[in-house]
Amino acid sequence: MCDLAIPEALAYLTEHGADVVYVPDFLAAAEADAYLSRLQREVTLDSPEESRIRRPFSTEWVPIPRQQSAYGDPGTRYVFSGTSVEARAWIPVLEELRARVEPLALRSPNFVLINRYRNGSDCMGWHADDERDLGAEPEILSLTLGSARSFQFRHKASFPRSGQPARRPDLRTVSLPLEHGSLLVMRHPTNRDWKHQLPRRGGRQPDRIGERWNLTWRRVEAGAS
Ligand SMILES: O=C(O)CCC(=O)C(=O)O
């Protein structure tokens, strides 16, 4: 289990190989508001051409349903779904936030993947952050700013596998609303055993759901991929 020396930390999910801690008020409300405004002004988002992934088992490229960017130490990048997100050089707002999350990390983050969800239509599908770039024991620190959105966990054994039924259909899907200014820490072996997603929300009126920024702090191993 995570052993975070902060009283607000909630051990959120600890079953079946999960090690997830949720810190709802990681940033105080006023501070979270100020950081959100700075991100909106200071972060450069990737172009639509740079924001595509390869459809599984296909050569077709499709746009991701959100905007993204990445910042990190020189030469770092993150490879997933057939695409590579190259790090831009650190900017002051991200250096400040990195210094805030770093005390909670087992290994100092050298990279941040930024996702901007414009409204409830923007989303991220089921996946695990278990790419080779993240090393044998990946750790993710996930900061939310803006509208709260539901985040879900599902054990890998509960997914059907290539035409086969799930080995463990009894395993429950776990939902957690990620709030403005919150930090979610996913330590090893969470991403080995579980997937997570950020589903669409808002039904036929996705514009009712406001903008959300998510920053996932990672330690990327140079030259792994
Ligand atoms: O926006 C979120 O909270 C999900 C981010 C995520 O799953 C990822 O970056 O791998």
PDB file of C-alpha atoms and ligand atoms in Angstrom:
ATOM      1  CA  MET A   1       0.000   0.000   0.000  1.00  0.00           C
ATOM      2  CA  CYS A   2       0.950   3.615  -0.539  1.00  0.00           C
ATOM      3  CA  ASP A   3       2.238   5.158   2.657  1.00  0.00           C
ATOM      4  CA  LEU A   4       1.562   8.856   2.088  1.00  0.00           C
ATOM      5  CA  ALA A   5       2.405  11.123   4.969  1.00  0.00           C
ATOM      6  CA  ILE A   6      -0.593  13.396   4.435  1.00  0.00           C
ATOM      7  CA  PRO A   7      -3.773  13.137   6.479  1.00  0.00           C
ATOM      8  CA  GLU A   8      -6.227  13.805   3.633  1.00  0.00           C
ATOM      9  CA  ALA A   9      -5.042  10.806   1.627  1.00  0.00           C
ATOM     10  CA  LEU A  10      -7.733   8.160   1.163  1.00  0.00           C
ATOM     11  CA  ALA A  11      -6.727   4.626   0.263  1.00  0.00           C
ATOM     12  CA  TYR A  12      -9.317   4.300  -2.435  1.00  0.00           C
ATOM     13  CA  LEU A  13      -8.819   0.923  -4.068  1.00  0.00           C
ATOM     14  CA  THR A  14      -6.713  -1.827  -2.536  1.00  0.00           C
ATOM     15  CA  GLU A  15      -8.332  -5.050  -3.759  1.00  0.00           C
ATOM     16  CA  HIS A  16      -6.962  -7.585  -6.261  1.00  0.00           C
ATOM     17  CA  GLY A  17      -3.589  -5.945  -6.778  1.00  0.00           C
ATOM     18  CA  ALA A  18      -4.715  -2.308  -6.822  1.00  0.00           C
ATOM     19  CA  ASP A  19      -2.753   0.334  -4.946  1.00  0.00           C
ATOM     20  CA  VAL A  20      -4.712   3.550  -5.493  1.00  0.00           C
ATOM     21  CA  VAL A  21      -4.804   6.580  -3.231  1.00  0.00           C
ATOM     22  CA  TYR A  22      -7.088   9.566  -3.777  1.00  0.00           C
ATOM     23  CA  VAL A  23      -6.276  12.980  -2.292  1.00  0.00           C
ATOM     24  CA  PRO A  24      -9.398  15.137  -2.854  1.00  0.00           C
ATOM     25  CA  ASP A  25      -8.031  18.507  -1.700  1.00  0.00           C
ATOM     26  CA  PHE A  26      -4.489  18.144  -2.911  1.00  0.00           C
ATOM     27  CA  LEU A  27      -4.690  21.791  -4.051  1.00  0.00           C
ATOM     28  CA  ALA A  28      -6.874  24.273  -2.152  1.00  0.00           C
ATOM     29  CA  ALA A  29      -9.761  25.627  -4.268  1.00  0.00           C
ATOM     30  CA  ALA A  30      -8.246  29.072  -4.921  1.00  0.00           C
ATOM     31  CA  GLU A  31      -4.900  27.562  -5.838  1.00  0.00           C
ATOM     32  CA  ALA A  32      -6.546  25.037  -8.149  1.00  0.00           C
ATOM     33  CA  ASP A  33      -8.471  27.874  -9.874  1.00  0.00           C
ATOM     34  CA  ALA A  34      -5.241  29.830 -10.363  1.00  0.00           C
ATOM     35  CA  TYR A  35      -3.375  26.828 -11.802  1.00  0.00           C
ATOM     36  CA  LEU A  36      -6.247  26.062 -14.174  1.00  0.00           C
ATOM     37  CA  SER A  37      -6.129  29.627 -15.551  1.00  0.00           C
ATOM     38  CA  ARG A  38      -2.359  29.422 -15.975  1.00  0.00           C
ATOM     39  CA  LEU A  39      -2.573  26.103 -17.815  1.00  0.00           C
ATOM     40  CA  GLN A  40      -5.219  27.556 -20.148  1.00  0.00           C
ATOM     41  CA  ARG A  41      -2.913  30.488 -20.943  1.00  0.00           C
ATOM     42  CA  GLU A  42       0.512  28.865 -20.927  1.00  0.00           C
ATOM     43  CA  VAL A  43       0.261  25.282 -22.220  1.00  0.00           C
ATOM     44  CA  THR A  44       0.677  24.640 -25.936  1.00  0.00           C
ATOM     45  CA  LEU A  45      -1.616  21.834 -27.069  1.00  0.00           C
ATOM     46  CA  ASP A  46      -0.695  19.490 -29.915  1.00  0.00           C
ATOM     47  CA  SER A  47      -2.228  20.101 -33.340  1.00  0.00           C
ATOM     48  CA  PRO A  48      -5.011  17.746 -34.573  1.00  0.00           C
ATOM     49  CA  GLU A  49      -2.415  16.070 -36.866  1.00  0.00           C
ATOM     50  CA  GLU A  50      -0.276  15.315 -33.808  1.00  0.00           C
ATOM     51  CA  SER A  51      -3.286  14.004 -31.842  1.00  0.00           C
ATOM     52  CA  ARG A  52      -4.065  10.775 -33.650  1.00  0.00           C
ATOM     53  CA  ILE A  53      -3.737   7.127 -32.653  1.00  0.00           C
ATOM     54  CA  ARG A  54      -3.710   3.933 -34.655  1.00  0.00           C
ATOM     55  CA  ARG A  55      -6.968   1.979 -34.475  1.00  0.00           C
ATOM     56  CA  PRO A  56      -6.254  -1.455 -32.869  1.00  0.00           C
ATOM     57  CA  PHE A  57      -5.473  -4.209 -35.426  1.00  0.00           C
ATOM     58  CA  SER A  58      -5.621  -1.666 -38.281  1.00  0.00           C
ATOM     59  CA  THR A  59      -3.407   0.734 -40.188  1.00  0.00           C
ATOM     60  CA  GLU A  60      -6.037   3.461 -39.897  1.00  0.00           C
ATOM     61  CA  TRP A  61      -5.282   6.620 -37.900  1.00  0.00           C
ATOM     62  CA  VAL A  62      -8.116   8.190 -35.892  1.00  0.00           C
ATOM     63  CA  PRO A  63      -8.295  11.481 -33.962  1.00  0.00           C
ATOM     64  CA  ILE A  64      -8.265  11.164 -30.179  1.00  0.00           C
ATOM     65  CA  PRO A  65     -11.481  12.431 -28.518  1.00  0.00           C
ATOM     66  CA  ARG A  66      -9.680  15.142 -26.488  1.00  0.00           C
ATOM     67  CA  GLN A  67      -6.728  17.515 -26.832  1.00  0.00           C
ATOM     68  CA  GLN A  68      -3.279  16.598 -25.545  1.00  0.00           C
ATOM     69  CA  SER A  69       0.252  17.815 -24.964  1.00  0.00           C
ATOM     70  CA  ALA A  70       3.360  16.611 -23.149  1.00  0.00           C
ATOM     71  CA  TYR A  71       6.245  18.269 -21.353  1.00  0.00           C
ATOM     72  CA  GLY A  72       9.337  16.660 -19.903  1.00  0.00           C
ATOM     73  CA  ASP A  73      13.082  16.376 -19.546  1.00  0.00           C
ATOM     74  CA  PRO A  74      15.040  16.687 -22.807  1.00  0.00           C
ATOM     75  CA  GLY A  75      14.591  13.690 -25.115  1.00  0.00           C
ATOM     76  CA  THR A  76      11.681  12.123 -23.222  1.00  0.00           C
ATOM     77  CA  ARG A  77       8.631  10.916 -25.074  1.00  0.00           C
ATOM     78  CA  TYR A  78       5.727   8.587 -24.517  1.00  0.00           C
ATOM     79  CA  VAL A  79       4.711   5.913 -26.997  1.00  0.00           C
ATOM     80  CA  PHE A  80       1.185   4.480 -26.934  1.00  0.00           C
ATOM     81  CA  SER A  81      -1.392   3.181 -29.450  1.00  0.00           C
ATOM     82  CA  GLY A  82       1.116   3.403 -32.283  1.00  0.00           C
ATOM     83  CA  THR A  83       1.861   7.072 -31.689  1.00  0.00           C
ATOM     84  CA  SER A  84       4.653   8.965 -29.988  1.00  0.00           C
ATOM     85  CA  VAL A  85       4.108  12.113 -27.918  1.00  0.00           C
ATOM     86  CA  GLU A  86       7.355  14.107 -27.770  1.00  0.00           C
ATOM     87  CA  ALA A  87       8.012  16.236 -24.690  1.00  0.00           C
ATOM     88  CA  ARG A  88       8.153  20.019 -24.978  1.00  0.00           C
ATOM     89  CA  ALA A  89      10.626  21.816 -22.671  1.00  0.00           C
ATOM     90  CA  TRP A  90       9.333  22.485 -19.131  1.00  0.00           C
ATOM     91  CA  ILE A  91       7.520  25.784 -18.515  1.00  0.00           C
ATOM     92  CA  PRO A  92       7.309  27.474 -15.073  1.00  0.00           C
ATOM     93  CA  VAL A  93       3.716  26.463 -14.237  1.00  0.00           C
ATOM     94  CA  LEU A  94       4.536  22.799 -14.854  1.00  0.00           C
ATOM     95  CA  GLU A  95       7.808  22.996 -12.940  1.00  0.00           C
ATOM     96  CA  GLU A  96       5.857  24.368  -9.971  1.00  0.00           C
ATOM     97  CA  LEU A  97       3.253  21.617 -10.177  1.00  0.00           C
ATOM     98  CA  ARG A  98       5.931  18.968 -10.596  1.00  0.00           C
ATOM     99  CA  ALA A  99       7.540  20.177  -7.357  1.00  0.00           C
ATOM    100  CA  ARG A 100       4.152  19.815  -5.643  1.00  0.00           C
ATOM    101  CA  VAL A 101       3.502  16.208  -6.726  1.00  0.00           C
ATOM    102  CA  GLU A 102       7.098  14.988  -6.488  1.00  0.00           C
ATOM    103  CA  PRO A 103       7.065  14.337  -2.691  1.00  0.00           C
ATOM    104  CA  LEU A 104       4.307  11.773  -3.250  1.00  0.00           C
ATOM    105  CA  ALA A 105       6.198   9.882  -5.966  1.00  0.00           C
ATOM    106  CA  LEU A 106       8.418   6.864  -5.377  1.00  0.00           C
ATOM    107  CA  ARG A 107      10.419   7.806  -8.483  1.00  0.00           C
ATOM    108  CA  SER A 108      10.754  11.437  -9.475  1.00  0.00           C
ATOM    109  CA  PRO A 109       8.505  12.237 -12.500  1.00  0.00           C
ATOM    110  CA  ASN A 110      10.405  13.437 -15.588  1.00  0.00           C
ATOM    111  CA  PHE A 111       7.389  13.716 -17.925  1.00  0.00           C
ATOM    112  CA  VAL A 112       3.788  14.914 -17.847  1.00  0.00           C
ATOM    113  CA  LEU A 113       1.053  13.951 -20.287  1.00  0.00           C
ATOM    114  CA  ILE A 114      -1.645  16.631 -20.421  1.00  0.00           C
ATOM    115  CA  ASN A 115      -5.192  15.927 -21.582  1.00  0.00           C
ATOM    116  CA  ARG A 116      -7.806  18.622 -22.080  1.00  0.00           C
ATOM    117  CA  TYR A 117     -11.430  17.426 -22.194  1.00  0.00           C
ATOM    118  CA  ARG A 118     -13.436  20.212 -23.846  1.00  0.00           C
ATOM    119  CA  ASN A 119     -16.841  18.895 -22.682  1.00  0.00           C
ATOM    120  CA  GLY A 120     -18.581  15.618 -21.789  1.00  0.00           C
ATOM    121  CA  SER A 121     -18.043  14.211 -25.306  1.00  0.00           C
ATOM    122  CA  ASP A 122     -14.296  14.119 -24.792  1.00  0.00           C
ATOM    123  CA  CYS A 123     -13.134  10.936 -23.107  1.00  0.00           C
ATOM    124  CA  MET A 124     -10.456   8.237 -22.821  1.00  0.00           C
ATOM    125  CA  GLY A 125     -11.231   4.529 -23.323  1.00  0.00           C
ATOM    126  CA  TRP A 126     -10.176   1.487 -21.295  1.00  0.00           C
ATOM    127  CA  HIS A 127      -6.414   1.096 -21.098  1.00  0.00           C
ATOM    128  CA  ALA A 128      -3.589   0.458 -18.640  1.00  0.00           C
ATOM    129  CA  ASP A 129      -0.526   2.658 -18.341  1.00  0.00           C
ATOM    130  CA  ASP A 130       1.791  -0.328 -18.695  1.00  0.00           C
ATOM    131  CA  GLU A 131       3.880   0.621 -21.730  1.00  0.00           C
ATOM    132  CA  ARG A 132       7.542  -0.372 -21.785  1.00  0.00           C
ATOM    133  CA  ASP A 133       8.580   3.305 -21.534  1.00  0.00           C
ATOM    134  CA  LEU A 134       7.171   3.394 -18.002  1.00  0.00           C
ATOM    135  CA  GLY A 135       9.459   0.637 -16.715  1.00  0.00           C
ATOM    136  CA  ALA A 136       8.619  -2.550 -14.797  1.00  0.00           C
ATOM    137  CA  GLU A 137       6.735  -0.837 -11.981  1.00  0.00           C
ATOM    138  CA  PRO A 138       4.848   2.128 -13.455  1.00  0.00           C
ATOM    139  CA  GLU A 139       3.581   4.808 -11.117  1.00  0.00           C
ATOM    140  CA  ILE A 140       1.124   7.507 -12.226  1.00  0.00           C
ATOM    141  CA  LEU A 141       0.216  10.675 -10.350  1.00  0.00           C
ATOM    142  CA  SER A 142      -2.901  12.188 -11.883  1.00  0.00           C
ATOM    143  CA  LEU A 143      -3.899  15.798 -11.165  1.00  0.00           C
ATOM    144  CA  THR A 144      -7.389  17.048 -12.103  1.00  0.00           C
ATOM    145  CA  LEU A 145      -8.276  20.698 -12.702  1.00  0.00           C
ATOM    146  CA  GLY A 146     -11.686  21.902 -13.876  1.00  0.00           C
ATOM    147  CA  SER A 147     -14.947  19.962 -14.074  1.00  0.00           C
ATOM    148  CA  ALA A 148     -15.232  16.773 -12.053  1.00  0.00           C
ATOM    149  CA  ARG A 149     -15.503  13.636 -14.170  1.00  0.00           C
ATOM    150  CA  SER A 150     -16.102  10.008 -13.285  1.00  0.00           C
ATOM    151  CA  PHE A 151     -13.007   7.785 -13.532  1.00  0.00           C
ATOM    152  CA  GLN A 152     -13.447   4.011 -13.626  1.00  0.00           C
ATOM    153  CA  PHE A 153     -11.294   0.996 -12.786  1.00  0.00           C
ATOM    154  CA  ARG A 154     -11.863  -2.524 -14.067  1.00  0.00           C
ATOM    155  CA  HIS A 155      -9.688  -5.573 -13.391  1.00  0.00           C
ATOM    156  CA  LYS A 156      -8.022  -7.022 -16.507  1.00  0.00           C
ATOM    157  CA  ALA A 157      -9.386 -10.512 -15.725  1.00  0.00           C
ATOM    158  CA  SER A 158     -12.960  -9.182 -16.031  1.00  0.00           C
ATOM    159  CA  PHE A 159     -12.521  -8.350 -19.748  1.00  0.00           C
ATOM    160  CA  PRO A 160     -13.388 -11.026 -22.327  1.00  0.00           C
ATOM    161  CA  ARG A 161     -10.203 -12.144 -24.119  1.00  0.00           C
ATOM    162  CA  SER A 162     -10.134 -12.724 -27.917  1.00  0.00           C
ATOM    163  CA  GLY A 163     -13.442 -14.505 -28.231  1.00  0.00           C
ATOM    164  CA  GLN A 164     -13.140 -16.116 -24.770  1.00  0.00           C
ATOM    165  CA  PRO A 165     -15.364 -15.142 -21.837  1.00  0.00           C
ATOM    166  CA  ALA A 166     -13.900 -13.147 -18.973  1.00  0.00           C
ATOM    167  CA  ARG A 167     -12.016 -15.276 -16.462  1.00  0.00           C
ATOM    168  CA  ARG A 168     -13.548 -13.313 -13.566  1.00  0.00           C
ATOM    169  CA  PRO A 169     -16.909 -11.765 -14.561  1.00  0.00           C
ATOM    170  CA  ASP A 170     -17.639 -11.283 -10.844  1.00  0.00           C
ATOM    171  CA  LEU A 171     -15.042  -8.516 -10.439  1.00  0.00           C
ATOM    172  CA  ARG A 172     -16.723  -5.147 -10.007  1.00  0.00           C
ATOM    173  CA  THR A 173     -16.117  -1.932 -11.942  1.00  0.00           C
ATOM    174  CA  VAL A 174     -15.161   0.827  -9.529  1.00  0.00           C
ATOM    175  CA  SER A 175     -16.069   4.487 -10.183  1.00  0.00           C
ATOM    176  CA  LEU A 176     -14.546   7.541  -8.594  1.00  0.00           C
ATOM    177  CA  PRO A 177     -15.418  11.196  -9.340  1.00  0.00           C
ATOM    178  CA  LEU A 178     -12.130  13.064  -9.798  1.00  0.00           C
ATOM    179  CA  GLU A 179     -12.611  16.568  -8.439  1.00  0.00           C
ATOM    180  CA  HIS A 180     -11.040  19.965  -9.111  1.00  0.00           C
ATOM    181  CA  GLY A 181      -7.663  20.124  -7.349  1.00  0.00           C
ATOM    182  CA  SER A 182      -7.533  16.374  -6.594  1.00  0.00           C
ATOM    183  CA  LEU A 183      -4.613  13.985  -6.997  1.00  0.00           C
ATOM    184  CA  LEU A 184      -4.946  10.268  -7.754  1.00  0.00           C
ATOM    185  CA  VAL A 185      -1.876   8.099  -7.166  1.00  0.00           C
ATOM    186  CA  MET A 186      -1.746   4.726  -8.932  1.00  0.00           C
ATOM    187  CA  ARG A 187       1.203   2.655  -7.779  1.00  0.00           C
ATOM    188  CA  HIS A 188       2.481  -0.688  -9.011  1.00  0.00           C
ATOM    189  CA  PRO A 189       0.928  -3.230  -9.495  1.00  0.00           C
ATOM    190  CA  THR A 190      -2.282  -1.272 -10.268  1.00  0.00           C
ATOM    191  CA  ASN A 191      -1.496  -0.828 -13.962  1.00  0.00           C
ATOM    192  CA  ARG A 192      -0.309  -4.426 -14.289  1.00  0.00           C
ATOM    193  CA  ASP A 193      -3.648  -5.829 -13.084  1.00  0.00           C
ATOM    194  CA  TRP A 194      -6.267  -3.135 -13.744  1.00  0.00           C
ATOM    195  CA  LYS A 195      -7.420  -0.922 -16.623  1.00  0.00           C
ATOM    196  CA  HIS A 196      -8.987   2.502 -16.250  1.00  0.00           C
ATOM    197  CA  GLN A 197     -11.075   4.871 -18.359  1.00  0.00           C
ATOM    198  CA  LEU A 198     -12.693   8.292 -18.373  1.00  0.00           C
ATOM    199  CA  PRO A 199     -16.113   7.669 -19.994  1.00  0.00           C
ATOM    200  CA  ARG A 200     -18.249  10.128 -21.972  1.00  0.00           C
ATOM    201  CA  ARG A 201     -20.727  12.065 -19.869  1.00  0.00           C
ATOM    202  CA  GLY A 202     -23.660  14.443 -20.365  1.00  0.00           C
ATOM    203  CA  GLY A 203     -25.820  12.224 -22.579  1.00  0.00           C
ATOM    204  CA  ARG A 204     -27.334  14.283 -25.400  1.00  0.00           C
ATOM    205  CA  GLN A 205     -26.099  17.520 -23.858  1.00  0.00           C
ATOM    206  CA  PRO A 206     -22.372  16.970 -23.379  1.00  0.00           C
ATOM    207  CA  ASP A 207     -21.839  20.756 -23.376  1.00  0.00           C
ATOM    208  CA  ARG A 208     -23.370  20.799 -19.900  1.00  0.00           C
ATOM    209  CA  ILE A 209     -20.077  19.314 -18.703  1.00  0.00           C
ATOM    210  CA  GLY A 210     -17.364  21.952 -18.517  1.00  0.00           C
ATOM    211  CA  GLU A 211     -13.739  21.798 -19.483  1.00  0.00           C
ATOM    212  CA  ARG A 212     -11.381  19.530 -17.533  1.00  0.00           C
ATOM    213  CA  TRP A 213      -7.575  19.335 -17.579  1.00  0.00           C
ATOM    214  CA  ASN A 214      -5.752  16.216 -16.444  1.00  0.00           C
ATOM    215  CA  LEU A 215      -2.009  16.011 -15.887  1.00  0.00           C
ATOM    216  CA  THR A 216      -0.493  12.546 -15.472  1.00  0.00           C
ATOM    217  CA  TRP A 217       3.009  12.699 -14.032  1.00  0.00           C
ATOM    218  CA  ARG A 218       5.216   9.783 -15.031  1.00  0.00           C
ATOM    219  CA  ARG A 219       8.792   8.526 -14.965  1.00  0.00           C
ATOM    220  CA  VAL A 220       9.660   7.688 -18.551  1.00  0.00           C
ATOM    221  CA  GLU A 221      12.744   5.588 -19.190  1.00  0.00           C
ATOM    222  CA  ALA A 222      14.810   7.144 -21.979  1.00  0.00           C
ATOM    223  CA  GLY A 223      15.295   4.976 -25.039  1.00  0.00           C
ATOM    224  CA  ALA A 224      12.984   2.162 -23.861  1.00  0.00           C
ATOM    225  CA  SER A 225      10.947   2.090 -27.060  1.00  0.00           C
TER     226      SER A 225
HETATM  227  O1  LIG B   1      -8.098  12.142 -17.644  1.00  0.00           O
HETATM  228  C1  LIG B   1      -7.942  11.215 -16.879  1.00  0.00           C
HETATM  229  O2  LIG B   1      -8.197  11.273 -15.685  1.00  0.00           O
HETATM  230  C2  LIG B   1      -7.414   9.909 -17.446  1.00  0.00           C
HETATM  231  C3  LIG B   1      -6.006  10.026 -17.908  1.00  0.00           C
HETATM  232  C4  LIG B   1      -5.402   8.701 -18.241  1.00  0.00           C
HETATM  233  O3  LIG B   1      -5.987   7.666 -18.030  1.00  0.00           O
HETATM  234  C5  LIG B   1      -4.079   8.654 -18.828  1.00  0.00           C
HETATM  235  O4  LIG B   1      -3.489   9.715 -19.117  1.00  0.00           O
HETATM  236  O5  LIG B   1      -3.579   7.538 -19.020  1.00  0.00           O
END
